[in-house]
Short mmCIF file of C-alpha atoms in Angstrom, two decimals:
data_model
loop_
_atom_site.label_atom_id
_atom_site.label_comp_id
_atom_site.label_asym_id
_atom_site.label_seq_id
_atom_site.Cartn_x
_atom_site.Cartn_y
_atom_site.Cartn_z
CA MET D 6 4.23 -2.85 13.39
CA ALA D 7 7.73 -1.87 14.11
CA VAL D 8 9.37 0.97 12.15
CA LYS D 9 11.96 0.06 9.50
CA GLU D 10 15.52 1.43 9.53
CA ARG D 11 17.55 1.53 6.44
CA SER D 12 21.13 0.51 6.53
CA GLY D 13 22.44 3.81 5.66
CA LYS D 14 21.82 5.25 9.31
CA SER D 15 24.43 5.61 11.79
CA MET D 16 26.94 3.70 9.90
CA SER D 17 29.78 4.44 12.19
CA GLN D 18 27.70 2.50 14.82
CA ASN D 19 26.92 -0.40 12.66
CA HIS D 20 30.36 -1.35 11.08
CA ALA D 21 31.17 -5.08 11.54
CA ARG D 22 33.95 -5.68 13.92
CA ARG D 23 37.18 -7.18 12.24
CA THR D 24 40.50 -7.38 13.56
CA GLY D 25 43.56 -5.90 11.67
CA ASP D 26 44.09 -8.61 9.37
CA GLY D 27 40.35 -8.07 8.10
CA GLU D 28 39.11 -11.32 9.99
CA LEU D 29 35.75 -11.04 11.84
CA ALA D 30 36.09 -10.11 15.30
CA GLU D 31 32.39 -11.17 16.17
CA VAL D 32 30.42 -14.38 15.91
CA VAL D 33 27.33 -13.59 13.34
CA VAL D 34 24.36 -15.55 13.99
CA SER D 35 21.10 -16.01 11.99
CA VAL D 36 18.03 -17.66 13.56
CA GLU D 37 15.14 -19.00 11.32
CA LEU D 38 12.24 -19.30 13.63
CA SER D 39 9.25 -21.69 12.91
CA ARG D 40 6.87 -23.67 15.07
CA LYS D 41 8.73 -26.87 15.03
CA THR D 42 12.32 -26.08 14.83
CA TRP D 43 14.85 -23.11 14.99
CA LEU D 44 17.79 -23.14 12.77
CA ILE D 45 20.72 -21.46 13.88
CA THR D 46 23.14 -20.45 11.10
CA SER D 47 26.69 -19.04 12.28
CA LEU D 48 29.93 -17.64 10.94
CA SER D 49 32.58 -17.53 13.56
CA PRO D 50 36.13 -16.03 13.52
CA GLY D 51 38.91 -18.40 12.57
CA ALA D 52 36.47 -20.66 10.64
CA GLY D 53 37.11 -18.80 7.18
CA GLU D 54 34.05 -18.80 5.20
CA LYS D 55 32.54 -21.94 6.63
CA LEU D 56 28.98 -21.75 8.02
CA SER D 57 28.13 -23.86 10.78
CA ARG D 58 24.33 -24.89 11.11
CA HIS D 59 22.45 -26.44 14.30
CA THR D 60 18.73 -26.88 15.03
CA VAL D 61 16.93 -26.70 18.54
CA PRO D 62 13.18 -27.28 18.90
CA GLY D 63 10.80 -24.32 18.50
CA GLY D 64 10.64 -22.36 21.41
CA ASP D 65 13.46 -23.85 23.09
CA LEU D 66 15.15 -20.62 24.53
CA ALA D 67 17.48 -22.55 26.73
CA GLY D 68 18.91 -24.48 24.00
CA LEU D 69 19.27 -21.29 21.88
CA LEU D 70 21.21 -19.47 24.37
CA GLU D 71 23.35 -22.78 25.17
CA ARG D 72 24.19 -23.10 21.56
CA LEU D 73 25.38 -19.23 21.39
CA GLY D 74 27.56 -19.72 24.35
CA ARG D 75 29.18 -22.92 22.53
CA LEU D 76 29.64 -20.90 19.44
CA ARG D 77 31.56 -18.26 21.65
CA GLN D 78 33.53 -20.99 23.29
CA LYS D 79 34.68 -22.66 20.09
CA ALA D 80 35.78 -19.30 18.67
CA ARG D 81 37.75 -18.65 21.80
CA ALA D 82 39.51 -22.12 21.29
CA ARG D 83 40.39 -21.29 17.80
CA THR D 84 41.70 -17.83 18.20
CA GLY D 85 42.27 -17.43 21.99
CA GLN D 86 40.18 -14.35 22.25
CA GLU D 87 36.80 -13.62 23.28
CA PHE D 88 34.45 -12.45 20.81
CA PRO D 89 30.72 -10.97 20.99
CA ILE D 90 27.70 -12.37 19.11
CA THR D 91 25.46 -10.56 16.64
CA VAL D 92 22.01 -12.17 15.96
CA ILE D 93 19.63 -11.61 13.21
CA GLN D 94 16.01 -12.94 12.82
CA GLU D 95 13.16 -12.04 10.39
CA ALA D 96 10.15 -10.20 11.61
CA GLY D 97 6.92 -12.69 12.13
CA LEU D 98 4.56 -14.49 14.20
CA ASP D 99 7.11 -14.96 16.91
CA GLY D 100 6.90 -11.25 17.70
CA PHE D 101 9.84 -9.58 19.70
CA TRP D 102 10.02 -11.78 22.78
CA VAL D 103 13.15 -13.48 21.66
CA HIS D 104 14.79 -10.30 20.38
CA ARG D 105 14.36 -8.88 23.89
CA VAL D 106 15.81 -11.88 25.75
CA LEU D 107 19.10 -11.89 23.44
CA GLN D 108 19.54 -8.19 24.22
CA ALA D 109 19.01 -8.87 27.99
CA GLU D 110 21.50 -11.58 27.75
CA GLY D 111 24.01 -8.84 26.40
CA HIS D 112 23.99 -10.00 22.71
CA GLU D 113 23.47 -7.47 19.74
CA SER D 114 20.16 -8.25 18.07
CA HIS D 115 18.48 -7.20 14.93
CA VAL D 116 15.15 -7.87 13.39
CA VAL D 117 14.85 -7.50 9.60
CA ASP D 118 11.90 -7.07 7.38
CA ALA D 119 12.12 -10.24 5.33
CA ALA D 120 10.60 -8.43 2.30
CA SER D 121 13.28 -5.94 2.19
CA ILE D 122 16.16 -8.55 1.39
CA ALA D 123 17.05 -8.96 -2.34
CA THR D 124 16.04 -12.24 -3.80
CA SER D 125 16.28 -14.05 -7.02
CA ARG D 126 13.88 -12.67 -9.64
CA ARG D 127 13.52 -15.99 -11.34
CA LEU D 128 9.98 -17.38 -11.78
CA ARG D 129 10.73 -20.55 -9.87
CA ARG D 130 13.55 -19.48 -7.08
CA ILE D 131 14.59 -22.18 -4.35
CA LYS D 132 13.74 -21.24 -0.88
CA THR D 133 14.81 -23.55 2.15
CA ASP D 134 15.54 -22.40 5.71
CA ARG D 135 18.94 -23.31 4.81
CA LEU D 136 19.31 -20.74 2.15
CA ASP D 137 17.23 -18.34 4.07
CA GLY D 138 19.69 -18.76 7.04
CA GLU D 139 22.67 -17.87 4.53
CA SER D 140 20.64 -14.86 3.26
CA LEU D 141 20.20 -13.59 6.43
CA ILE D 142 24.04 -13.87 7.41
CA ARG D 143 24.82 -11.98 4.23
CA ALA D 144 22.44 -9.28 4.77
CA LEU D 145 23.61 -8.93 8.43
CA LEU D 146 27.17 -8.63 7.26
CA ALA D 147 26.30 -5.90 4.67
CA PHE D 148 24.50 -3.96 7.14
CA LYS D 149 27.29 -3.96 9.56
CA ARG D 150 29.77 -2.72 6.76
CA GLY D 151 27.41 0.02 6.22
CA GLU D 152 26.09 -0.70 2.70
CA PRO D 153 23.18 1.40 1.91
CA ARG D 154 19.82 0.16 1.33
CA VAL D 155 20.75 -3.41 1.87
CA CYS D 156 17.77 -4.35 3.95
CA SER D 157 15.38 -2.70 6.45
CA MET D 158 15.95 -3.07 9.99
CA LEU D 159 13.08 -2.87 12.39
CA ARG D 160 13.06 -0.31 15.36
CA VAL D 161 11.45 -2.80 17.84
CA PRO D 162 8.91 -0.96 19.82
CA SER D 163 9.01 -1.31 23.88
CA PRO D 164 6.69 -3.67 25.65
CA ALA D 165 4.60 -0.71 26.87
CA GLU D 166 4.29 0.78 23.19
CA GLU D 167 3.60 -2.63 21.94
CA ASP D 168 0.84 -3.24 24.55
CA ARG D 169 -0.77 0.08 23.96
CA ARG D 170 -1.76 -0.48 20.66
CA ARG D 171 -3.87 -3.56 21.73
CA ILE D 172 -6.85 -1.62 22.78
CA ALA D 173 -7.51 -0.09 19.22
CA ARG D 174 -6.69 -3.30 17.48
CA GLU D 175 -9.09 -4.96 19.78
CA ARG D 176 -12.02 -2.66 19.22
CA LYS D 177 -11.47 -2.81 15.55
CA VAL D 178 -11.78 -6.65 15.76
CA LEU D 179 -14.93 -6.58 17.75
CA MET D 180 -16.57 -3.98 15.47
CA GLN D 181 -16.10 -6.21 12.55
CA GLU D 182 -17.69 -9.30 14.57
CA ARG D 183 -20.61 -6.88 15.50
CA ILE D 184 -21.21 -6.12 11.75
CA GLN D 185 -21.28 -10.16 10.81
CA HIS D 186 -23.79 -10.78 13.62
CA SER D 187 -25.87 -7.90 12.57
CA ASN D 188 -25.73 -8.85 9.03
CA ARG D 189 -26.48 -12.34 9.61
CA ILE D 190 -29.53 -11.32 11.82
CA LYS D 191 -30.92 -9.25 8.84
CA GLY D 192 -30.18 -12.00 6.17
CA LEU D 193 -32.09 -14.53 8.18
CA LEU D 194 -35.27 -12.20 8.78
CA PHE D 195 -34.90 -11.19 5.13
CA SER D 196 -35.48 -14.65 3.90
CA GLN D 197 -38.81 -14.50 5.50
CA GLY D 198 -40.00 -11.19 3.86
CA ILE D 199 -38.82 -9.13 7.01
CA THR D 200 -37.03 -5.85 6.58
CA GLY D 201 -36.48 -2.77 8.57
CA TYR D 202 -35.24 -4.56 11.71
CA ASP D 203 -32.31 -3.23 13.24
CA PRO D 204 -30.49 -5.51 15.79
CA LEU D 205 -28.45 -2.75 17.36
CA LYS D 206 -31.56 -0.64 18.65
CA ARG D 207 -32.19 -1.34 22.46
CA ASP D 208 -35.60 -2.44 21.72
CA ARG D 209 -34.64 -5.29 19.54
CA ARG D 210 -35.89 -7.94 21.86
CA GLU D 211 -39.42 -6.43 21.89
CA ARG D 212 -39.35 -5.83 18.24
CA LEU D 213 -38.45 -9.31 17.63
CA GLU D 214 -41.52 -10.62 19.41
CA ALA D 215 -43.78 -8.37 17.17
CA LEU D 216 -42.38 -9.51 13.98
CA ARG D 217 -44.41 -11.38 11.29
CA THR D 218 -43.24 -12.96 8.02
CA GLY D 219 -44.00 -11.60 4.71
CA ASP D 220 -47.31 -13.51 4.44
CA GLY D 221 -48.47 -12.61 7.93
CA CYS D 222 -47.42 -15.62 9.84
CA ASP D 223 -45.21 -15.84 13.14
CA LEU D 224 -41.58 -16.60 12.97
CA PRO D 225 -40.77 -20.16 12.84
CA HIS D 226 -39.77 -21.53 16.05
CA HIS D 227 -36.18 -22.70 15.23
CA LEU D 228 -35.32 -19.60 13.00
CA LYS D 229 -36.58 -17.32 16.24
CA ARG D 230 -34.19 -19.37 18.56
CA GLN D 231 -31.22 -18.96 16.17
CA VAL D 232 -31.91 -15.03 16.08
CA GLU D 233 -32.28 -14.97 20.01
CA ARG D 234 -28.77 -16.66 20.15
CA GLU D 235 -27.38 -14.31 17.53
CA LEU D 236 -28.84 -11.25 19.91
CA ASP D 237 -27.15 -13.11 22.89
CA ARG D 238 -23.81 -13.08 21.05
CA LEU D 239 -24.36 -9.54 19.69
CA GLU D 240 -25.18 -8.23 23.13
CA LEU D 241 -21.95 -9.69 24.54
CA LEU D 242 -19.99 -7.87 21.79
CA LEU D 243 -21.66 -4.55 22.71
CA ASP D 244 -20.71 -4.85 26.09
CA GLN D 245 -17.13 -5.77 25.22
CA ILE D 246 -17.09 -2.80 22.97
CA LYS D 247 -18.15 -0.63 25.61
CA ALA D 248 -15.49 -1.64 27.97
CA VAL D 249 -12.79 -1.43 25.37
CA GLU D 250 -13.85 2.28 24.86
CA GLY D 251 -13.64 2.90 28.40
CA GLU D 252 -10.20 1.76 28.55
CA ARG D 253 -9.43 3.77 25.49
CA ASP D 254 -10.71 6.94 26.90
CA THR D 255 -8.75 6.13 30.48
CA MET D 256 -5.54 5.71 28.39
CA LEU D 257 -6.01 8.86 26.01
CA ALA D 258 -6.90 11.01 29.41
CA GLU D 259 -3.60 9.77 30.96
CA GLU D 260 -1.76 10.32 27.85
CA ARG D 261 -2.87 13.94 27.53
CA GLN D 262 -1.67 14.36 31.27
CA SER D 263 1.86 13.19 30.34
CA SER D 264 2.09 14.02 26.73
CA ARG D 265 1.49 17.34 24.81
CA GLU D 266 1.44 15.64 21.53
CA VAL D 267 -1.74 13.59 22.49
CA ALA D 268 -3.39 16.61 23.96
CA VAL D 269 -2.95 18.93 20.74
CA LEU D 270 -4.00 15.96 18.58
CA SER D 271 -7.24 15.50 20.39
CA ASN D 272 -7.87 19.14 19.99
CA VAL D 273 -8.41 19.12 16.39
CA VAL D 274 -12.01 19.15 15.43
CA GLY D 275 -12.66 15.84 13.40
CA VAL D 276 -10.18 13.85 15.35
CA GLY D 277 -12.33 11.89 17.85
CA PRO D 278 -11.26 9.50 20.51
CA GLU D 279 -11.05 6.57 18.22
CA PHE D 280 -8.84 8.48 15.57
CA ALA D 281 -6.50 9.92 18.29
CA ALA D 282 -5.87 6.42 19.86
CA VAL D 283 -5.05 5.09 16.38
CA LEU D 284 -3.04 7.85 15.12
CA TRP D 285 -0.70 8.06 18.23
CA SER D 286 -0.59 4.37 19.11
CA GLU D 287 0.05 3.27 15.67
CA GLY D 288 2.44 5.67 14.32
CA LEU D 289 2.81 9.43 15.61
CA TYR D 290 4.41 8.59 18.89
CA ARG D 291 7.30 7.55 16.70
CA HIS D 292 10.32 9.61 15.77
CA PHE D 293 10.42 10.26 11.83
CA ASP D 294 13.11 12.26 10.16
CA ASN D 295 11.08 13.62 7.39
CA ARG D 296 7.60 13.39 5.79
CA ARG D 297 8.46 10.82 3.28
CA GLN D 298 9.15 8.57 6.27
CA VAL D 299 5.85 9.24 7.70
CA ALA D 300 3.96 8.60 4.45
CA ALA D 301 5.91 5.32 3.84
CA TYR D 302 5.16 4.19 7.32
CA ALA D 303 1.35 4.96 6.74
CA GLY D 304 1.75 3.00 3.61
CA LEU D 305 0.65 5.93 1.55
CA ALA D 306 3.96 6.44 -0.28
CA PRO D 307 3.72 6.51 -4.29
CA THR D 308 5.51 3.58 -6.17
CA PRO D 309 7.19 4.99 -9.28
CA TRP D 310 8.14 2.85 -11.98
CA GLN D 311 10.83 4.55 -14.28
CA SER D 312 13.24 3.03 -16.82
CA GLY D 313 14.57 4.89 -19.70
CA SER D 314 11.50 6.58 -21.31
CA ILE D 315 9.13 4.61 -19.35
CA ASP D 316 7.68 6.57 -16.39
CA ARG D 317 4.39 5.67 -14.81
CA GLU D 318 3.06 5.60 -11.40
CA GLN D 319 1.89 2.26 -9.69
CA GLY D 320 -0.13 3.61 -6.87
CA ILE D 321 0.51 3.49 -3.57
CA GLY D 322 2.93 1.20 -1.97
CA LYS D 323 0.82 -0.27 0.93
CA SER D 324 3.79 -1.56 2.49
CA GLY D 325 3.51 0.39 5.86
CA ASN D 326 1.00 -0.12 8.76
CA PRO D 327 -2.32 -1.39 7.17
CA ARG D 328 -4.29 -0.14 10.35
CA LEU D 329 -2.82 3.32 10.17
CA ARG D 330 -3.52 3.64 6.40
CA ALA D 331 -7.30 2.47 6.62
CA THR D 332 -7.76 4.77 9.50
CA LEU D 333 -6.22 7.81 7.45
CA LEU D 334 -8.73 7.00 4.47
CA GLU D 335 -11.55 6.86 6.83
CA MET D 336 -10.71 10.14 8.36
CA SER D 337 -10.15 11.99 5.14
CA TRP D 338 -13.54 11.61 4.19
CA LEU D 339 -14.71 12.98 7.72
CA TRP D 340 -12.19 15.59 7.35
CA LEU D 341 -14.07 16.96 4.15
CA ARG D 342 -17.01 17.09 6.27
CA HIS D 343 -15.66 18.68 9.68
CA GLN D 344 -12.91 20.81 8.18
CA PRO D 345 -14.42 22.24 4.87
CA ALA D 346 -12.77 25.44 5.35
CA SER D 347 -9.13 23.85 5.66
CA ALA D 348 -6.42 24.30 3.02
CA LEU D 349 -6.55 20.42 2.65
CA SER D 350 -10.14 20.10 2.01
CA ARG D 351 -10.06 23.32 -0.65
CA TRP D 352 -7.19 21.68 -2.36
CA PHE D 353 -9.16 18.45 -2.67
CA ASN D 354 -12.23 20.20 -4.04
CA THR D 355 -10.16 21.92 -6.46
CA ARG D 356 -8.48 18.93 -7.92
CA VAL D 357 -11.63 17.02 -7.96
CA ALA D 358 -13.45 19.82 -9.76
CA GLN D 359 -10.58 20.03 -12.32
CA ASN D 360 -11.26 16.38 -13.28
CA GLY D 361 -15.06 17.04 -13.67
CA GLY D 362 -15.97 15.27 -10.15
CA ARG D 363 -14.08 12.03 -11.06
CA PHE D 364 -11.24 10.18 -9.46
CA LYS D 365 -12.51 11.01 -5.85
CA LYS D 366 -11.03 7.63 -4.62
CA VAL D 367 -7.77 8.51 -6.05
CA MET D 368 -7.51 11.89 -4.60
CA ILE D 369 -8.61 10.70 -1.13
CA THR D 370 -5.43 8.81 -1.09
CA ALA D 371 -3.47 11.86 -1.82
CA LEU D 372 -5.64 13.73 0.69
CA ALA D 373 -4.72 11.03 3.31
CA ARG D 374 -1.11 11.43 2.51
CA LYS D 375 -1.02 15.17 3.16
CA LEU D 376 -3.29 14.87 6.21
CA VAL D 377 -0.87 12.38 8.01
CA VAL D 378 2.09 14.71 7.23
CA ALA D 379 0.26 17.69 8.51
CA LEU D 380 -0.86 15.96 11.70
CA TRP D 381 2.80 14.68 12.17
CA LYS D 382 3.90 18.58 11.63
CA TYR D 383 1.50 19.71 14.10
CA VAL D 384 2.03 17.31 16.79
CA THR D 385 5.84 17.42 16.81
CA ALA D 386 6.67 20.91 15.80
CA GLY D 387 3.54 22.91 16.29
CA VAL D 388 2.92 23.81 12.76
CA VAL D 389 -0.72 24.59 12.65
CA ILE D 390 -2.70 23.12 9.71
CA GLU D 391 -3.72 26.18 7.43
CA GLY D 392 -7.52 26.75 7.89
CA ALA D 393 -8.03 24.03 10.29
CA VAL D 394 -10.48 24.55 13.47
CA VAL D 395 -9.00 23.62 16.68
CA ARG D 396 -10.75 23.38 19.94
CA ALA D 397 -9.92 25.78 22.77
#
């Protein structure tokens, strides 16, 4: 997930180019990406407020670049001047490859978080690619003027940073599949009155041969064959998990040699290889200006609802990185076990005790928010977490 950047930052660098009489001095283009077609909406100098629209087949990068070249030629023919091109697109399934190609061609390109663009709050609002293209043009113009909080532009990661996250994400998918196969085997055997069989143990094949149903009979032939095939898939998953974990450990070893931040993060007791890989590759390698940005990116920022005398809390926003948030929540429970003397653990235990032992799930979210901020300060500024145990 790419970090979001509000339009209020670096306004002097984001002002829309305009001539002395207020006319646009650049070609503004929005691209609506889909599998079938790409809709190109543009606003050019000398064309007034008229928007032009063209479509190219989905994935036709050459057609897109040719259309951008034609827009520049038409603007030059109308005004006699050469204009740069600025392109905006929504973040989606296409990833960032189109954005990188546009930048390599010398165009200014922006990727926007679609959920950050203001829309109509009517119960039934109209949504078409045509209207979305217009809204992207308006959002880009407002962003270039420096209007605050008009939209959230993404800080696109480099190809190396994007690829580095694959290891932790692939392991999570494999672990989920492992759980599914293990539970399926247990369910099949439970239907025959068999309990206590663990398919993750090394003697799973030998124990399967010795199993008897609840009424003392052998396993039915086809059921046994199905369980054996499930074990084949499970063993393949175990081998792949082992291979992925080996790649993860190698990557972390290389990062420790080249990055002080990874080294100090791995030295904290309670932060194992998997936690270190997820924390670093999903979030802490990025630059944040303050703790609010850290909590917001992790999806742990509060969501207040205030209007007049109404003031209530709607819970955390969950609009950040879901993988980082889930890892931090899991890590918070383990933090209480491995770091009981830390200030964060003492704070959690005190607050839970004040509520009579209730609201643990609510307080663990608050602990996760404090923990990610503390780790960010420790990694970037060297601020030691009070009471935390660190390996030599």
